[in-house]
mmCIF file of C-alpha atoms in Angstrom:
data_model
loop_
_atom_site.group_PDB
_atom_site.id
_atom_site.type_symbol
_atom_site.label_atom_id
_atom_site.label_comp_id
_atom_site.label_asym_id
_atom_site.label_seq_id
_atom_site.Cartn_x
_atom_site.Cartn_y
_atom_site.Cartn_z
ATOM 1 C CA MET B 18 -17.702 24.592 -15.718
ATOM 2 C CA THR B 19 -14.323 23.944 -17.301
ATOM 3 C CA GLY B 20 -11.086 25.121 -15.772
ATOM 4 C CA VAL B 21 -8.824 24.667 -12.766
ATOM 5 C CA LEU B 22 -10.821 23.757 -9.673
ATOM 6 C CA PRO B 23 -10.630 26.336 -6.830
ATOM 7 C CA ASN B 24 -10.414 25.738 -3.094
ATOM 8 C CA GLN B 25 -14.184 25.566 -2.539
ATOM 9 C CA MET B 26 -14.557 22.858 -5.205
ATOM 10 C CA ILE B 27 -11.627 20.916 -3.742
ATOM 11 C CA SER B 28 -13.401 21.039 -0.363
ATOM 12 C CA GLN B 29 -16.497 19.603 -2.032
ATOM 13 C CA MET B 30 -14.411 16.825 -3.612
ATOM 14 C CA ILE B 31 -13.212 15.907 -0.121
ATOM 15 C CA ALA B 32 -16.779 15.930 1.187
ATOM 16 C CA ASP B 33 -17.819 13.679 -1.721
ATOM 17 C CA SER B 34 -14.927 11.234 -1.028
ATOM 18 C CA GLN B 35 -13.366 11.932 -4.426
ATOM 19 C CA ILE B 36 -10.310 12.811 -2.337
ATOM 20 C CA ALA B 37 -9.716 10.582 0.690
ATOM 21 C CA ALA B 38 -6.899 10.153 3.200
ATOM 22 C CA THR B 39 -5.665 7.879 5.962
ATOM 23 C CA ARG B 40 -5.643 10.911 8.267
ATOM 24 C CA GLU B 41 -8.267 13.677 8.170
ATOM 25 C CA ILE B 42 -7.449 16.360 5.597
ATOM 26 C CA SER B 43 -6.888 19.711 7.276
ATOM 27 C CA ALA B 44 -8.038 23.103 6.045
ATOM 28 C CA ALA B 45 -4.374 24.197 5.946
ATOM 29 C CA GLN B 46 -3.741 21.756 3.074
ATOM 30 C CA ILE B 47 -6.268 23.449 0.786
ATOM 31 C CA GLN B 48 -4.683 26.228 -1.267
ATOM 32 C CA PRO B 49 -6.510 28.607 -3.662
ATOM 33 C CA ALA B 50 -6.083 26.224 -6.606
ATOM 34 C CA SER B 51 -4.398 23.102 -5.227
ATOM 35 C CA LEU B 52 -4.214 20.604 -2.386
ATOM 36 C CA ASP B 53 -1.054 19.876 -0.406
ATOM 37 C CA LEU B 54 -0.209 16.167 -0.209
ATOM 38 C CA ARG B 55 1.245 14.550 2.919
ATOM 39 C CA LEU B 56 3.954 11.948 3.378
ATOM 40 C CA GLY B 57 2.957 8.625 4.892
ATOM 41 C CA THR B 58 4.901 6.604 7.449
ATOM 42 C CA THR B 59 7.304 4.614 5.229
ATOM 43 C CA ALA B 60 9.921 5.528 2.637
ATOM 44 C CA TYR B 61 11.160 2.876 0.208
ATOM 45 C CA ARG B 62 14.765 3.349 -0.864
ATOM 46 C CA VAL B 63 14.901 2.244 -4.504
ATOM 47 C CA ARG B 64 17.665 1.519 -6.998
ATOM 48 C CA ALA B 65 16.292 3.883 -9.599
ATOM 49 C CA SER B 66 13.435 6.166 -10.470
ATOM 50 C CA PHE B 67 10.552 4.375 -12.206
ATOM 51 C CA LEU B 68 6.996 4.710 -13.461
ATOM 52 C CA ALA B 69 4.434 1.977 -12.781
ATOM 53 C CA GLY B 70 3.448 1.617 -16.443
ATOM 54 C CA GLN B 71 0.100 0.840 -17.958
ATOM 55 C CA GLY B 72 -1.832 -1.802 -16.020
ATOM 56 C CA GLU B 73 0.803 -2.052 -13.262
ATOM 57 C CA ARG B 74 0.663 -1.101 -9.580
ATOM 58 C CA VAL B 75 3.400 0.907 -7.888
ATOM 59 C CA LEU B 76 3.539 -1.525 -4.940
ATOM 60 C CA ASP B 77 4.185 -4.417 -7.326
ATOM 61 C CA ARG B 78 6.957 -2.524 -9.110
ATOM 62 C CA LEU B 79 8.531 -1.642 -5.754
ATOM 63 C CA LYS B 80 9.332 -5.339 -5.295
ATOM 64 C CA GLU B 81 11.668 -5.028 -8.304
ATOM 65 C CA PHE B 82 13.485 -1.901 -7.169
ATOM 66 C CA GLU B 83 13.284 -1.733 -3.364
ATOM 67 C CA MET B 84 16.604 -1.806 -1.493
ATOM 68 C CA HIS B 85 15.328 -1.195 2.034
ATOM 69 C CA ARG B 86 12.566 0.581 3.950
ATOM 70 C CA VAL B 87 12.838 3.612 6.210
ATOM 71 C CA ASP B 88 10.363 4.148 9.047
ATOM 72 C CA LEU B 89 9.493 7.840 9.124
ATOM 73 C CA SER B 90 7.361 7.666 12.284
ATOM 74 C CA ASN B 91 9.932 9.346 14.525
ATOM 75 C CA GLY B 92 11.634 11.288 11.745
ATOM 76 C CA ALA B 93 14.280 9.981 9.362
ATOM 77 C CA VAL B 94 16.928 11.379 7.044
ATOM 78 C CA LEU B 95 16.555 11.043 3.284
ATOM 79 C CA GLU B 96 20.098 11.071 1.982
ATOM 80 C CA LYS B 97 21.363 13.334 -0.776
ATOM 81 C CA GLY B 98 21.726 11.493 -4.077
ATOM 82 C CA CYS B 99 19.361 8.656 -3.166
ATOM 83 C CA VAL B 100 15.890 7.919 -4.572
ATOM 84 C CA TYR B 101 12.905 7.150 -2.343
ATOM 85 C CA VAL B 102 9.258 6.323 -2.949
ATOM 86 C CA VAL B 103 6.846 7.338 -0.183
ATOM 87 C CA PRO B 104 3.149 6.350 -0.160
ATOM 88 C CA LEU B 105 1.114 9.484 0.474
ATOM 89 C CA MET B 106 -1.772 9.792 2.913
ATOM 90 C CA GLU B 107 -4.131 10.984 0.175
ATOM 91 C CA SER B 108 -5.837 8.873 -2.490
ATOM 92 C CA LEU B 109 -8.176 9.755 -5.357
ATOM 93 C CA ALA B 110 -11.441 8.621 -6.923
ATOM 94 C CA LEU B 111 -11.724 11.223 -9.679
ATOM 95 C CA PRO B 112 -14.800 11.771 -11.834
ATOM 96 C CA ASP B 113 -14.309 10.814 -15.483
ATOM 97 C CA SER B 114 -14.080 14.478 -16.513
ATOM 98 C CA VAL B 115 -11.469 15.543 -13.924
ATOM 99 C CA GLN B 116 -7.715 15.150 -14.391
ATOM 100 C CA ALA B 117 -4.909 16.296 -12.114
ATOM 101 C CA VAL B 118 -1.381 17.673 -12.272
ATOM 102 C CA ALA B 119 1.086 17.556 -9.376
ATOM 103 C CA ASN B 120 4.163 19.623 -8.626
ATOM 104 C CA ALA B 121 6.658 20.297 -5.871
ATOM 105 C CA LYS B 122 5.793 23.051 -3.417
ATOM 106 C CA SER B 123 7.849 26.240 -3.616
ATOM 107 C CA SER B 124 9.977 25.501 -0.555
ATOM 108 C CA THR B 125 10.649 21.975 -1.824
ATOM 109 C CA GLY B 126 11.945 23.256 -5.153
ATOM 110 C CA ARG B 127 14.153 25.871 -3.522
ATOM 111 C CA LEU B 128 15.932 23.100 -1.612
ATOM 112 C CA ASP B 129 16.663 21.219 -4.862
ATOM 113 C CA LEU B 130 14.504 18.425 -3.488
ATOM 114 C CA LEU B 131 13.238 16.684 -6.610
ATOM 115 C CA THR B 132 9.730 15.494 -5.741
ATOM 116 C CA ARG B 133 7.400 13.926 -8.298
ATOM 117 C CA THR B 134 4.062 12.153 -8.007
ATOM 118 C CA ILE B 135 3.540 8.656 -9.406
ATOM 119 C CA THR B 136 0.369 6.580 -9.637
ATOM 120 C CA ASP B 137 -0.771 3.068 -10.415
ATOM 121 C CA GLY B 138 -0.842 2.635 -14.184
ATOM 122 C CA GLY B 139 1.035 5.909 -14.605
ATOM 123 C CA THR B 140 3.130 6.539 -17.715
ATOM 124 C CA GLU B 141 4.129 10.126 -16.817
ATOM 125 C CA PHE B 142 5.381 11.847 -13.702
ATOM 126 C CA ASP B 143 3.037 14.388 -12.102
ATOM 127 C CA ARG B 144 0.207 13.726 -14.592
ATOM 128 C CA ILE B 145 -2.919 11.938 -13.361
ATOM 129 C CA ALA B 146 -5.460 10.719 -15.890
ATOM 130 C CA PRO B 147 -9.160 11.654 -15.813
ATOM 131 C CA GLY B 148 -11.149 9.265 -13.659
ATOM 132 C CA TYR B 149 -8.077 7.901 -11.827
ATOM 133 C CA CYS B 150 -9.013 5.830 -8.788
ATOM 134 C CA GLY B 151 -6.203 4.740 -6.513
ATOM 135 C CA PRO B 152 -3.297 5.685 -4.254
ATOM 136 C CA LEU B 153 -0.689 8.411 -4.717
ATOM 137 C CA TYR B 154 3.071 8.150 -4.184
ATOM 138 C CA ALA B 155 5.855 10.699 -3.986
ATOM 139 C CA GLU B 156 9.209 9.942 -5.575
ATOM 140 C CA ILE B 157 11.781 11.986 -3.663
ATOM 141 C CA CYS B 158 15.403 12.568 -4.640
ATOM 142 C CA PRO B 159 17.362 15.090 -2.530
ATOM 143 C CA ARG B 160 19.840 16.654 -4.942
ATOM 144 C CA SER B 161 21.797 19.236 -2.913
ATOM 145 C CA PHE B 162 20.947 18.641 0.766
ATOM 146 C CA SER B 163 20.015 15.638 2.890
ATOM 147 C CA VAL B 164 16.690 16.296 4.630
ATOM 148 C CA LEU B 165 14.946 15.154 7.804
ATOM 149 C CA VAL B 166 11.299 14.262 7.138
ATOM 150 C CA ARG B 167 8.323 13.055 9.158
ATOM 151 C CA PRO B 168 4.849 11.707 8.345
ATOM 152 C CA GLY B 169 2.427 14.461 7.423
ATOM 153 C CA MET B 170 5.031 16.745 5.840
ATOM 154 C CA ARG B 171 3.822 18.438 2.665
ATOM 155 C CA LEU B 172 6.425 18.380 -0.105
ATOM 156 C CA ASN B 173 4.188 18.387 -3.165
ATOM 157 C CA GLN B 174 0.750 19.563 -4.212
ATOM 158 C CA ILE B 175 -1.930 18.588 -6.674
ATOM 159 C CA ARG B 176 -4.091 20.737 -8.947
ATOM 160 C CA PHE B 177 -7.366 19.494 -10.435
ATOM 161 C CA GLY B 178 -8.905 20.525 -13.744
ATOM 162 C CA ASP B 179 -12.023 19.857 -15.778
ATOM 163 C CA GLY B 180 -11.595 20.258 -19.525
ATOM 164 C CA GLU B 181 -9.147 22.438 -21.465
ATOM 165 C CA ALA B 182 -8.359 25.712 -19.704
ATOM 166 C CA VAL B 183 -4.997 26.874 -21.122
ATOM 167 C CA LEU B 184 -4.939 30.389 -22.601
ATOM 168 C CA ASP B 185 -3.454 30.604 -26.078
ATOM 169 C CA ASP B 186 -1.155 33.488 -26.957
ATOM 170 C CA ASP B 187 -3.949 35.705 -28.326
ATOM 171 C CA ALA B 188 -5.999 35.264 -25.154
ATOM 172 C CA LEU B 189 -2.882 35.961 -23.097
ATOM 173 C CA ARG B 190 -2.270 39.234 -24.957
ATOM 174 C CA ASP B 191 -5.884 40.251 -24.393
ATOM 175 C CA LEU B 192 -5.594 39.470 -20.688
ATOM 176 C CA HIS B 193 -2.378 41.477 -20.380
ATOM 177 C CA ALA B 194 -4.062 44.446 -22.096
ATOM 178 C CA GLU B 195 -6.906 44.220 -19.571
ATOM 179 C CA THR B 196 -4.828 43.423 -16.462
ATOM 180 C CA PRO B 197 -1.035 43.767 -16.861
ATOM 181 C CA LEU B 198 0.556 40.415 -16.091
ATOM 182 C CA VAL B 199 4.116 41.741 -15.936
ATOM 183 C CA ASP B 200 5.705 45.133 -15.512
ATOM 184 C CA GLY B 201 6.983 46.232 -18.901
ATOM 185 C CA GLU B 202 6.405 44.724 -22.314
ATOM 186 C CA PRO B 203 5.567 41.004 -22.166
ATOM 187 C CA VAL B 204 7.292 38.309 -24.221
ATOM 188 C CA ILE B 205 4.406 36.082 -25.316
ATOM 189 C CA ASP B 206 5.356 32.963 -27.265
ATOM 190 C CA ASP B 207 3.606 29.741 -26.285
ATOM 191 C CA GLY B 208 3.061 31.310 -22.855
ATOM 192 C CA LEU B 209 4.395 34.329 -20.992
ATOM 193 C CA GLY B 210 8.194 34.505 -21.130
ATOM 194 C CA PHE B 211 10.270 34.699 -17.935
ATOM 195 C CA SER B 212 13.756 36.238 -18.068
ATOM 196 C CA VAL B 213 16.533 36.263 -15.498
ATOM 197 C CA ASP B 214 17.575 39.376 -13.542
ATOM 198 C CA LEU B 215 21.345 39.658 -13.172
ATOM 199 C CA ARG B 216 21.378 43.412 -12.497
ATOM 200 C CA LEU B 217 19.589 43.804 -9.178
ATOM 201 C CA PRO B 218 19.397 47.399 -7.911
ATOM 202 C CA ASP B 219 22.106 48.657 -5.520
ATOM 203 C CA THR B 220 23.897 45.306 -5.208
ATOM 204 C CA THR B 221 26.117 42.887 -7.099
ATOM 205 C CA LEU B 222 24.371 39.933 -5.417
ATOM 206 C CA VAL B 223 22.324 38.145 -8.085
ATOM 207 C CA GLY B 224 21.765 34.667 -6.644
ATOM 208 C CA TYR B 225 22.893 31.749 -4.519
ATOM 209 C CA ARG B 226 24.668 28.494 -5.307
ATOM 210 C CA ALA B 227 24.223 25.394 -3.146
ATOM 211 C CA LYS B 228 27.363 24.277 -1.325
ATOM 212 C CA PRO B 229 28.374 20.680 -2.048
ATOM 213 C CA HIS B 230 29.007 19.431 1.516
ATOM 214 C CA THR B 231 26.510 20.572 4.134
ATOM 215 C CA GLY B 232 24.528 19.393 7.127
ATOM 216 C CA VAL B 233 21.026 17.949 7.197
ATOM 217 C CA ILE B 234 18.002 20.256 6.885
ATOM 218 C CA ASP B 235 15.037 19.504 9.152
ATOM 219 C CA LEU B 236 12.052 20.512 7.038
ATOM 220 C CA ASP B 237 10.017 21.427 10.123
ATOM 221 C CA LEU B 238 12.437 24.198 11.140
ATOM 222 C CA ILE B 239 11.415 27.582 9.727
ATOM 223 C CA ASN B 240 13.662 30.666 9.654
ATOM 224 C CA HIS B 241 16.258 28.551 11.420
ATOM 225 C CA TYR B 242 19.368 27.872 9.337
ATOM 226 C CA ASP B 243 22.236 30.242 8.620
ATOM 227 C CA PRO B 244 22.276 30.493 4.818
ATOM 228 C CA ARG B 245 26.065 30.880 4.807
ATOM 229 C CA ALA B 246 26.411 27.256 5.930
ATOM 230 C CA TYR B 247 24.475 25.998 2.900
ATOM 231 C CA TRP B 248 24.791 28.588 0.138
ATOM 232 C CA GLU B 249 27.490 30.581 -1.624
ATOM 233 C CA GLU B 250 26.537 34.057 -2.772
ATOM 234 C CA VAL B 251 26.724 34.640 -6.531
ATOM 235 C CA HIS B 252 27.833 38.157 -7.498
ATOM 236 C CA SER B 253 28.047 39.886 -10.867
ATOM 237 C CA ASP B 254 28.758 43.448 -11.939
ATOM 238 C CA THR B 255 28.662 42.563 -15.658
ATOM 239 C CA GLY B 256 25.118 41.239 -16.021
ATOM 240 C CA GLN B 257 26.294 37.691 -16.638
ATOM 241 C CA ILE B 258 27.310 34.594 -14.695
ATOM 242 C CA ILE B 259 28.752 31.231 -15.726
ATOM 243 C CA LEU B 260 26.746 28.234 -14.593
ATOM 244 C CA ASP B 261 28.858 25.273 -13.497
ATOM 245 C CA PRO B 262 27.787 21.760 -14.588
ATOM 246 C CA GLY B 263 25.982 19.940 -11.803
ATOM 247 C CA ALA B 264 25.556 23.048 -9.652
ATOM 248 C CA PHE B 265 22.202 24.296 -8.357
ATOM 249 C CA TYR B 266 21.365 28.002 -8.272
ATOM 250 C CA ILE B 267 18.631 30.229 -6.875
ATOM 251 C CA LEU B 268 18.084 33.252 -9.138
ATOM 252 C CA VAL B 269 15.172 35.637 -9.695
ATOM 253 C CA SER B 270 13.083 36.739 -12.647
ATOM 254 C CA ARG B 271 13.401 40.217 -14.096
ATOM 255 C CA GLU B 272 9.610 40.413 -14.386
ATOM 256 C CA ALA B 273 7.253 41.117 -11.501
ATOM 257 C CA VAL B 274 4.390 38.746 -12.221
ATOM 258 C CA THR B 275 0.676 39.012 -11.497
ATOM 259 C CA ILE B 276 -1.816 36.137 -11.467
ATOM 260 C CA PRO B 277 -5.366 37.609 -11.484
ATOM 261 C CA PRO B 278 -7.933 35.878 -9.233
ATOM 262 C CA GLU B 279 -9.723 34.273 -12.200
ATOM 263 C CA TYR B 280 -6.560 32.467 -13.346
ATOM 264 C CA ALA B 281 -3.834 30.090 -12.234
ATOM 265 C CA ALA B 282 -0.444 29.495 -13.843
ATOM 266 C CA GLU B 283 2.280 26.874 -14.106
ATOM 267 C CA MET B 284 5.926 27.462 -14.963
ATOM 268 C CA ALA B 285 7.328 25.410 -17.825
ATOM 269 C CA PRO B 286 10.779 25.221 -19.442
ATOM 270 C CA PHE B 287 11.267 27.660 -22.318
ATOM 271 C CA LEU B 288 13.137 25.646 -24.937
ATOM 272 C CA ALA B 289 15.674 22.878 -24.500
ATOM 273 C CA MET B 290 17.758 24.544 -27.211
ATOM 274 C CA VAL B 291 18.406 27.797 -25.324
ATOM 275 C CA GLY B 292 21.124 26.322 -23.145
ATOM 276 C CA GLU B 293 22.473 23.435 -21.148
ATOM 277 C CA PHE B 294 20.368 24.048 -18.071
ATOM 278 C CA ARG B 295 16.942 23.440 -16.598
ATOM 279 C CA VAL B 296 14.866 26.093 -14.832
ATOM 280 C CA HIS B 297 12.306 25.330 -12.117
ATOM 281 C CA TYR B 298 11.347 22.332 -10.100
ATOM 282 C CA ALA B 299 8.330 23.951 -8.406
ATOM 283 C CA GLY B 300 5.907 25.362 -10.897
ATOM 284 C CA PHE B 301 2.450 26.292 -9.533
ATOM 285 C CA PHE B 302 1.439 29.935 -9.262
ATOM 286 C CA ASP B 303 -1.854 30.402 -7.408
ATOM 287 C CA PRO B 304 -4.634 32.908 -8.126
ATOM 288 C CA GLY B 305 -3.732 36.173 -6.408
ATOM 289 C CA PHE B 306 0.057 35.688 -6.619
ATOM 290 C CA GLY B 307 1.489 39.175 -7.048
ATOM 291 C CA HIS B 308 -2.002 40.688 -7.310
ATOM 292 C CA ASP B 309 -2.902 43.997 -5.657
ATOM 293 C CA ALA B 310 -6.097 42.596 -4.149
ATOM 294 C CA ALA B 311 -4.059 39.972 -2.311
ATOM 295 C CA GLY B 312 -1.271 42.294 -1.179
ATOM 296 C CA GLY B 313 1.146 41.417 -3.943
ATOM 297 C CA ALA B 314 1.580 44.374 -6.314
ATOM 298 C CA GLY B 315 3.681 42.138 -8.556
ATOM 299 C CA SER B 316 5.947 39.370 -7.290
ATOM 300 C CA ARG B 317 9.181 38.116 -8.847
ATOM 301 C CA GLY B 318 9.423 34.500 -9.788
ATOM 302 C CA VAL B 319 12.252 32.661 -8.077
ATOM 303 C CA LEU B 320 14.177 30.519 -10.559
ATOM 304 C CA GLU B 321 15.603 27.174 -9.510
ATOM 305 C CA VAL B 322 18.351 26.508 -12.023
ATOM 306 C CA ARG B 323 20.503 23.434 -12.609
ATOM 307 C CA CYS B 324 23.243 23.368 -15.225
ATOM 308 C CA HIS B 325 23.862 20.128 -17.102
ATOM 309 C CA GLU B 326 26.737 18.944 -19.314
ATOM 310 C CA ALA B 327 28.748 22.088 -20.074
ATOM 311 C CA PRO B 328 29.471 25.446 -18.409
ATOM 312 C CA PHE B 329 26.961 27.983 -19.694
ATOM 313 C CA VAL B 330 26.984 31.790 -19.758
ATOM 314 C CA LEU B 331 23.680 33.149 -18.494
ATOM 315 C CA GLU B 332 23.051 36.813 -19.320
ATOM 316 C CA HIS B 333 20.771 39.481 -17.889
ATOM 317 C CA GLY B 334 17.366 39.480 -19.591
ATOM 318 C CA GLN B 335 17.778 36.039 -21.155
ATOM 319 C CA VAL B 336 14.438 34.249 -21.419
ATOM 320 C CA VAL B 337 14.701 31.037 -19.392
ATOM 321 C CA GLY B 338 11.129 29.906 -18.765
ATOM 322 C CA ARG B 339 7.495 30.607 -19.478
ATOM 323 C CA LEU B 340 4.258 30.810 -17.538
ATOM 324 C CA ILE B 341 1.265 28.919 -18.863
ATOM 325 C CA TYR B 342 -1.961 30.615 -17.732
ATOM 326 C CA GLU B 343 -5.181 28.656 -17.182
ATOM 327 C CA ARG B 344 -8.724 29.775 -16.450
ATOM 328 C CA MET B 345 -10.259 28.922 -13.093
ATOM 329 C CA ALA B 346 -13.591 27.074 -13.104
ATOM 330 C CA GLU B 347 -14.678 29.583 -10.431
ATOM 331 C CA VAL B 348 -12.940 32.442 -8.660
ATOM 332 C CA PRO B 349 -11.422 30.992 -5.451
ATOM 333 C CA THR B 350 -12.905 32.123 -2.161
ATOM 334 C CA GLN B 351 -9.323 32.352 -0.866
ATOM 335 C CA LEU B 352 -6.493 34.061 -2.784
ATOM 336 C CA TYR B 353 -2.746 33.517 -2.420
ATOM 337 C CA GLY B 354 -1.373 35.826 0.240
ATOM 338 C CA ALA B 355 -4.780 37.065 1.423
ATOM 339 C CA GLY B 356 -5.015 35.973 5.041
ATOM 340 C CA ILE B 357 -3.287 32.595 4.594
ATOM 341 C CA ALA B 358 0.286 31.515 5.271
ATOM 342 C CA SER B 359 1.766 32.458 1.894
ATOM 343 C CA ASN B 360 5.527 32.657 2.357
ATOM 344 C CA TYR B 361 6.471 34.217 -0.965
ATOM 345 C CA GLN B 362 3.932 36.968 -1.720
ATOM 346 C CA GLY B 363 5.728 40.144 -2.822
ATOM 347 C CA GLN B 364 9.004 38.236 -3.024
ATOM 348 C CA GLY B 365 12.264 39.100 -4.704
ATOM 349 C CA LEU B 366 15.435 36.983 -4.592
ATOM 350 C CA LYS B 367 14.646 34.687 -1.672
ATOM 351 C CA LEU B 368 15.803 31.338 -0.310
ATOM 352 C CA SER B 369 13.337 28.822 1.115
ATOM 353 C CA LYS B 370 11.548 29.580 4.375
ATOM 354 C CA HIS B 371 13.954 27.296 6.301
ATOM 355 C CA PHE B 372 16.747 29.901 6.153
ATOM 356 C CA ARG B 373 17.113 33.092 8.115
ATOM 357 C CA ALA B 374 16.833 36.304 6.136
ATOM 358 C CA VAL B 375 20.123 37.415 4.634
#
């Protein structure tokens, strides 16, 4: 069966020791179409981001780039603007037909906490070759806020797949005709287009911008922080905003998105040529996201936006990203939002779970 592997198949991979860990894997780590990965006990502060490269081990390359080590056992702060490599508790022994893709979890992306997975012999971030056997590492670079982390925290997740499962544009149109994927007319061009909403109903508030000088965020504290201490509100009554170079924004998609139970999706950049900015750092959408059967009835996609070299005018309805849909190998026995701790089902414009509701 080709496609993205669902929760029940991930559980079987654990039982078959294709996924192992230094500490027992908990049921809470297993999502409908992915597995949460946990930080180990040591963070290596490094001079620069790196990939192991073909035939090389990450631990050997760390000897070139390591500056010092941070013991996470009792909690430690990862400083804004620094790069760390953390060995993860999980390791893999994949079958030859199974590859994997990793990504930051939603709450990680909304904190502008750049988190990418690297492997021995790896030549790409977040891409794990079929048949990979070895350890996993998280490269972590806090961009906007310094964060307090501990062993066992789950900042990124991994999705497994067997064979080619991506829907082409014709298949995507057929699926939308059968089960509407967005409210309104879809923009389908190498995936399902995502546009930005800068005309929210009954308010001029359209997003948030990270403040440059803030306190530390303890990632274990939920619904705890006053957003005003960390974020500036972004208002517009014209349907446009100007993105400042180097600034990080939380915005929301105009479309309410649905992921049917038989599918999963990943957000990808639209085109580099559309503007001097990047959208999204956390890109997995699980089966059941925004789906009626899982209590969603359409959920907006939160957009994590960073502007690069030049100020850029972003306008209401501008396409800024796309969703790539993939078939599931089997329908998951657990859907996003249906009886599990899914923080963003039915969401609109929303900060990470660490902040109190505005």
